[in-house]
Amino acid sequence: MKLLRYGPLGQEKPGILDDAGLIRDLSGIVPDIAGSVLEPDGLAALAGIDLATLPAVEGSPRIGACVGQVGKFICIGLNYSDHAAESGMDVPKEPVIFNKWTSAICGPNDAVEMPRDATKLDWEVELGVVIGKPGRYIDEADAMDHVAGYCVINDVSERAFQMERGGTWDKGKGCDTFGPIGPWLVTADEAPAHDKMHLWLEVDGKRYQDGTTATMVFDVPTIIAYLSRFMSLQAGDVISTGTPPGVGLGQKPPKFLAVGEVMRLGIDGLGEQRQQVVEARA
């Protein structure tokens, strides 16, 4: 299934994409693509619906983040060996964990805001993993049972805030609009193999990132098991699993985003995103 949320910001409704590419309204069935809806029983109930019986959504509505009411937005840093190399950092011996604030979450095609005083705005296409079955102290052998599905994430980053302002990475990772998610959540049964996904990103038509999850340092089961040692994972939690090489910081010379530029990115089988950079609102 391809689950999504559509409508104005803050008023999104749950939906599902049918085989013809039409959005079907799920609001008469579930309140949101969130929480218990993403647990195994909830997904099984949705899978049993005849989509032809659901109302078709007219026109081309805004697509929101594909998961609502996110409790935790957890990110893994330096998780591709070649990205670590372009960043001038060692390949980590354990997963590097940081967070994006949930206020960073936005739709896949919403504008990305250039924060005030930003000088080094950067991009990172990443595979997003959405938790379905809750758990803690999860064994690697059982980790995939806890995955509801996958989505595209742009881990937008302000490198000066991240690296030059002291403290942790979080201040350069969690600004408003720094977490586009979607366009849809592709359930695990229909998604490509998590270790063979092709990721790419372009800025104004020039391709900068072109990689595959096969070169991850820590794969999805390892990440889930590892995180569950430090926190309970709950239905609807989002994990962003790292980026392949080609970020702006790694260019020679470095290339950072300017107002007006457009990012286009995607993962084969999971959909595409498009964001234009704009000045931050007051």
Protein backbone atom coordinates (compact mmCIF):
# COMPACT_ATOMS: atom_id res chain seq x y z
CA MET A 1 0.00 0.00 0.00
CA LYS A 2 0.97 3.63 -0.55
CA LEU A 3 -0.46 5.60 2.36
CA LEU A 4 -0.46 9.38 2.39
CA ARG A 5 -1.92 12.50 3.93
CA TYR A 6 -3.38 15.30 1.82
CA GLY A 7 -4.90 18.74 2.29
CA PRO A 8 -3.92 22.12 3.75
CA LEU A 9 -1.17 22.33 6.33
CA GLY A 10 -2.52 21.26 9.71
CA GLN A 11 -5.72 19.91 8.16
CA GLU A 12 -4.41 16.83 6.38
CA LYS A 13 -6.69 13.86 5.77
CA PRO A 14 -5.61 10.23 5.44
CA GLY A 15 -5.51 8.74 1.99
CA ILE A 16 -4.29 5.81 -0.05
CA LEU A 17 -3.05 5.65 -3.63
CA ASP A 18 -4.89 3.19 -5.86
CA ASP A 19 -3.42 1.24 -8.77
CA ALA A 20 -4.40 3.99 -11.22
CA GLY A 21 -2.54 6.62 -9.22
CA LEU A 22 -5.70 8.19 -7.80
CA ILE A 23 -5.87 9.31 -4.20
CA ARG A 24 -8.68 7.60 -2.30
CA ASP A 25 -10.02 9.19 0.88
CA LEU A 26 -9.55 7.11 4.03
CA SER A 27 -11.03 9.63 6.46
CA GLY A 28 -14.22 7.57 6.82
CA ILE A 29 -12.12 4.58 7.88
CA VAL A 30 -9.27 5.97 10.03
CA PRO A 31 -8.63 9.38 11.61
CA ASP A 32 -5.03 9.68 10.41
CA ILE A 33 -2.00 7.76 9.15
CA ALA A 34 -0.59 7.62 12.64
CA GLY A 35 -0.23 5.59 15.83
CA SER A 36 -2.17 2.33 16.01
CA VAL A 37 -3.19 2.59 12.34
CA LEU A 38 0.45 1.73 11.57
CA GLU A 39 0.58 -1.30 13.83
CA PRO A 40 0.26 -4.73 12.17
CA ASP A 41 -3.48 -5.10 12.86
CA GLY A 42 -4.17 -1.58 11.62
CA LEU A 43 -2.30 -2.12 8.36
CA ALA A 44 -3.97 -5.49 7.86
CA ALA A 45 -7.38 -3.83 8.16
CA LEU A 46 -6.47 -1.24 5.53
CA ALA A 47 -5.11 -3.93 3.21
CA GLY A 48 -8.51 -5.62 3.25
CA ILE A 49 -10.39 -2.61 1.89
CA ASP A 50 -11.68 -2.57 -1.69
CA LEU A 51 -10.23 0.77 -2.79
CA ALA A 52 -12.91 1.18 -5.45
CA THR A 53 -15.43 1.68 -2.64
CA LEU A 54 -13.56 4.72 -1.28
CA PRO A 55 -14.22 8.28 -2.51
CA ALA A 56 -11.74 9.52 -5.11
CA VAL A 57 -10.06 12.83 -4.26
CA GLU A 58 -10.62 15.44 -6.94
CA GLY A 59 -7.93 17.72 -8.35
CA SER A 60 -4.33 17.93 -7.18
CA PRO A 61 -4.34 18.59 -3.45
CA ARG A 62 -1.26 19.46 -1.44
CA ILE A 63 0.46 16.33 -0.16
CA GLY A 64 1.47 16.48 3.50
CA ALA A 65 3.98 14.43 5.44
CA CYS A 66 2.97 10.80 5.02
CA VAL A 67 2.93 10.16 8.79
CA GLY A 68 1.01 12.24 11.31
CA GLN A 69 1.42 12.78 15.05
CA VAL A 70 5.07 11.68 14.94
CA GLY A 71 6.41 11.03 18.42
CA LYS A 72 10.11 10.76 17.61
CA PHE A 73 12.09 11.84 14.54
CA ILE A 74 15.39 9.99 14.96
CA CYS A 75 18.33 10.37 12.58
CA ILE A 76 21.49 8.37 11.95
CA GLY A 77 24.63 10.26 10.96
CA LEU A 78 27.60 9.23 8.81
CA ASN A 79 25.92 5.96 7.87
CA TYR A 80 27.47 5.63 4.40
CA SER A 81 31.21 5.07 4.38
CA ASP A 82 31.79 7.26 1.33
CA HIS A 83 29.75 10.09 2.89
CA ALA A 84 31.87 9.87 6.04
CA ALA A 85 34.96 10.15 3.83
CA GLU A 86 33.69 13.25 2.01
CA SER A 87 32.90 14.78 5.42
CA GLY A 88 36.46 14.12 6.60
CA MET A 89 35.24 11.88 9.44
CA ASP A 90 35.96 8.31 10.45
CA VAL A 91 33.42 5.61 9.78
CA PRO A 92 31.60 5.25 13.13
CA LYS A 93 32.00 2.09 15.19
CA GLU A 94 28.42 2.45 16.45
CA PRO A 95 25.46 4.32 14.91
CA VAL A 96 25.62 8.09 15.41
CA ILE A 97 22.24 9.25 16.75
CA PHE A 98 20.77 12.75 16.59
CA ASN A 99 17.26 14.15 16.38
CA LYS A 100 15.12 16.43 14.33
CA TRP A 101 12.37 18.22 16.22
CA THR A 102 8.91 17.23 15.07
CA SER A 103 8.25 20.89 14.21
CA ALA A 104 10.71 20.39 11.34
CA ILE A 105 8.31 17.99 9.60
CA CYS A 106 6.65 19.25 6.41
CA GLY A 107 5.20 17.94 3.19
CA PRO A 108 7.41 16.53 0.43
CA ASN A 109 6.81 19.46 -1.90
CA ASP A 110 6.51 22.28 0.64
CA ALA A 111 9.03 25.11 0.50
CA VAL A 112 12.19 24.79 2.59
CA GLU A 113 12.89 27.93 4.58
CA MET A 114 16.34 29.50 4.76
CA PRO A 115 16.70 30.31 8.49
CA ARG A 116 17.78 33.74 9.60
CA ASP A 117 21.59 34.02 9.70
CA ALA A 118 21.98 30.79 7.71
CA THR A 119 25.05 30.62 5.48
CA LYS A 120 25.52 26.91 4.69
CA LEU A 121 22.16 25.32 3.85
CA ASP A 122 22.62 21.76 2.62
CA TRP A 123 20.68 18.74 1.40
CA GLU A 124 20.66 15.00 2.23
CA VAL A 125 18.39 12.44 0.56
CA GLU A 126 17.67 9.61 3.01
CA LEU A 127 15.65 6.45 3.41
CA GLY A 128 13.00 6.88 6.09
CA VAL A 129 11.83 3.91 8.16
CA VAL A 130 8.48 4.17 9.96
CA ILE A 131 7.90 2.00 13.00
CA GLY A 132 4.70 -0.06 13.15
CA LYS A 133 5.00 -2.62 15.92
CA PRO A 134 6.20 -0.98 19.16
CA GLY A 135 9.07 -2.48 21.11
CA ARG A 136 12.25 -2.18 23.12
CA TYR A 137 15.31 -4.43 23.37
CA ILE A 138 14.49 -5.73 19.91
CA ASP A 139 16.69 -8.50 18.49
CA GLU A 140 18.14 -7.88 15.03
CA ALA A 141 16.50 -11.09 13.83
CA ASP A 142 13.09 -9.67 14.72
CA ALA A 143 13.70 -6.04 13.78
CA MET A 144 11.94 -6.09 10.41
CA ASP A 145 8.72 -7.21 12.12
CA HIS A 146 8.62 -3.71 13.64
CA VAL A 147 8.69 -1.83 10.30
CA ALA A 148 5.41 -0.40 8.98
CA GLY A 149 7.01 0.92 5.82
CA TYR A 150 9.43 3.27 4.12
CA CYS A 151 9.47 6.81 2.74
CA VAL A 152 11.72 9.49 1.26
CA ILE A 153 13.22 12.07 3.63
CA ASN A 154 15.29 15.17 2.89
CA ASP A 155 17.51 15.72 5.93
CA VAL A 156 17.92 19.45 5.29
CA SER A 157 20.86 20.80 7.30
CA GLU A 158 22.39 24.17 8.11
CA ARG A 159 26.08 23.28 8.39
CA ALA A 160 27.20 26.43 10.18
CA PHE A 161 24.55 25.91 12.87
CA GLN A 162 25.45 22.20 13.00
CA MET A 163 29.24 22.42 13.20
CA GLU A 164 30.29 25.95 14.10
CA ARG A 165 27.89 27.03 16.84
CA GLY A 166 28.87 24.63 19.63
CA GLY A 167 26.88 21.85 21.22
CA THR A 168 25.25 18.98 19.33
CA TRP A 169 24.27 18.65 15.68
CA ASP A 170 20.61 19.10 16.52
CA LYS A 171 20.52 22.89 16.22
CA GLY A 172 21.54 22.63 12.57
CA LYS A 173 19.13 19.81 11.79
CA GLY A 174 15.80 20.70 13.36
CA CYS A 175 14.82 24.11 11.99
CA ASP A 176 11.28 24.50 10.66
CA THR A 177 10.81 22.79 7.26
CA PHE A 178 14.07 20.80 7.62
CA GLY A 179 12.18 17.48 7.52
CA PRO A 180 10.21 16.90 4.32
CA ILE A 181 8.68 13.39 4.53
CA GLY A 182 6.83 11.50 1.80
CA PRO A 183 5.09 11.67 -0.62
CA TRP A 184 3.78 8.37 0.65
CA LEU A 185 4.51 5.62 3.10
CA VAL A 186 5.09 2.44 1.13
CA THR A 187 4.27 -0.51 3.35
CA ALA A 188 7.04 -3.02 3.92
CA ASP A 189 5.29 -5.76 1.93
CA GLU A 190 5.34 -3.64 -1.25
CA ALA A 191 8.60 -1.69 -0.86
CA PRO A 192 11.87 -2.55 -2.59
CA ALA A 193 14.42 -4.46 -0.50
CA HIS A 194 15.72 -2.08 2.16
CA ASP A 195 19.36 -2.88 1.30
CA LYS A 196 19.02 -2.32 -2.46
CA MET A 197 17.27 1.04 -2.79
CA HIS A 198 18.54 3.70 -5.20
CA LEU A 199 18.62 7.26 -3.80
CA TRP A 200 19.26 10.45 -5.77
CA LEU A 201 19.06 14.24 -5.42
CA GLU A 202 19.35 17.17 -7.83
CA VAL A 203 19.63 20.92 -7.33
CA ASP A 204 18.32 23.03 -10.21
CA GLY A 205 18.58 19.99 -12.46
CA LYS A 206 22.18 19.04 -11.57
CA ARG A 207 22.52 15.64 -9.94
CA TYR A 208 24.67 15.68 -6.82
CA GLN A 209 23.67 12.48 -5.01
CA ASP A 210 23.32 9.09 -6.70
CA GLY A 211 23.74 6.18 -4.32
CA THR A 212 22.35 2.98 -2.94
CA THR A 213 21.46 1.67 0.50
CA ALA A 214 23.76 -1.28 -0.21
CA THR A 215 26.67 0.89 1.01
CA MET A 216 25.14 1.65 4.41
CA VAL A 217 27.50 1.07 7.33
CA PHE A 218 24.60 -0.06 9.55
CA ASP A 219 21.58 -1.60 7.83
CA VAL A 220 17.95 -1.18 8.84
CA PRO A 221 17.71 -4.18 11.22
CA THR A 222 20.92 -3.12 12.96
CA ILE A 223 19.66 0.45 13.39
CA ILE A 224 16.30 -0.62 14.82
CA ALA A 225 17.85 -3.09 17.26
CA TYR A 226 20.46 -0.54 18.33
CA LEU A 227 18.00 2.30 18.90
CA SER A 228 15.72 0.03 20.91
CA ARG A 229 18.50 -0.37 23.48
CA PHE A 230 18.26 3.30 24.34
CA MET A 231 14.55 4.09 23.90
CA SER A 232 11.25 2.39 23.29
CA LEU A 233 10.21 2.58 19.66
CA GLN A 234 6.55 3.42 19.13
CA ALA A 235 4.16 3.20 16.21
CA GLY A 236 4.65 6.22 13.98
CA ASP A 237 8.23 6.97 15.05
CA VAL A 238 10.32 7.98 12.03
CA ILE A 239 13.96 6.97 11.56
CA SER A 240 16.08 8.72 8.93
CA THR A 241 18.90 6.33 8.12
CA GLY A 242 21.70 8.47 6.67
CA THR A 243 22.72 9.84 3.30
CA PRO A 244 25.01 8.73 0.46
CA PRO A 245 27.83 11.00 -0.76
CA GLY A 246 27.22 14.13 -2.78
CA VAL A 247 26.06 16.63 -0.15
CA GLY A 248 26.90 20.29 -0.66
CA LEU A 249 29.50 20.29 2.10
CA GLY A 250 31.43 17.59 0.28
CA GLN A 251 31.71 19.45 -3.03
CA LYS A 252 35.03 21.01 -4.02
CA PRO A 253 34.55 23.86 -3.40
CA PRO A 254 31.51 23.39 -1.12
CA LYS A 255 28.15 24.23 -2.66
CA PHE A 256 25.33 25.50 -0.46
CA LEU A 257 21.73 26.30 -1.27
CA ALA A 258 20.51 29.77 -2.17
CA VAL A 259 17.03 31.24 -2.03
CA GLY A 260 15.15 30.32 -5.21
CA GLU A 261 17.00 27.08 -5.89
CA VAL A 262 15.00 23.87 -6.23
CA MET A 263 15.83 20.46 -4.81
CA ARG A 264 14.38 17.37 -6.46
CA LEU A 265 15.03 14.00 -4.88
CA GLY A 266 13.70 10.50 -4.66
CA ILE A 267 14.13 6.83 -3.97
CA ASP A 268 13.15 4.35 -6.66
CA GLY A 269 9.90 2.68 -5.64
CA LEU A 270 9.16 5.21 -2.88
CA GLY A 271 8.42 8.38 -4.87
CA GLU A 272 9.88 11.84 -5.36
CA GLN A 273 10.01 15.20 -3.59
CA ARG A 274 10.51 18.76 -4.79
CA GLN A 275 11.28 21.79 -2.62
CA GLN A 276 12.14 25.39 -3.44
CA VAL A 277 14.27 27.36 -0.97
CA VAL A 278 12.58 30.51 0.36
CA GLU A 279 13.34 33.09 3.03
CA ALA A 280 12.14 32.13 6.50
CA ARG A 281 8.85 33.65 7.57
CA ALA A 282 8.65 35.84 10.68
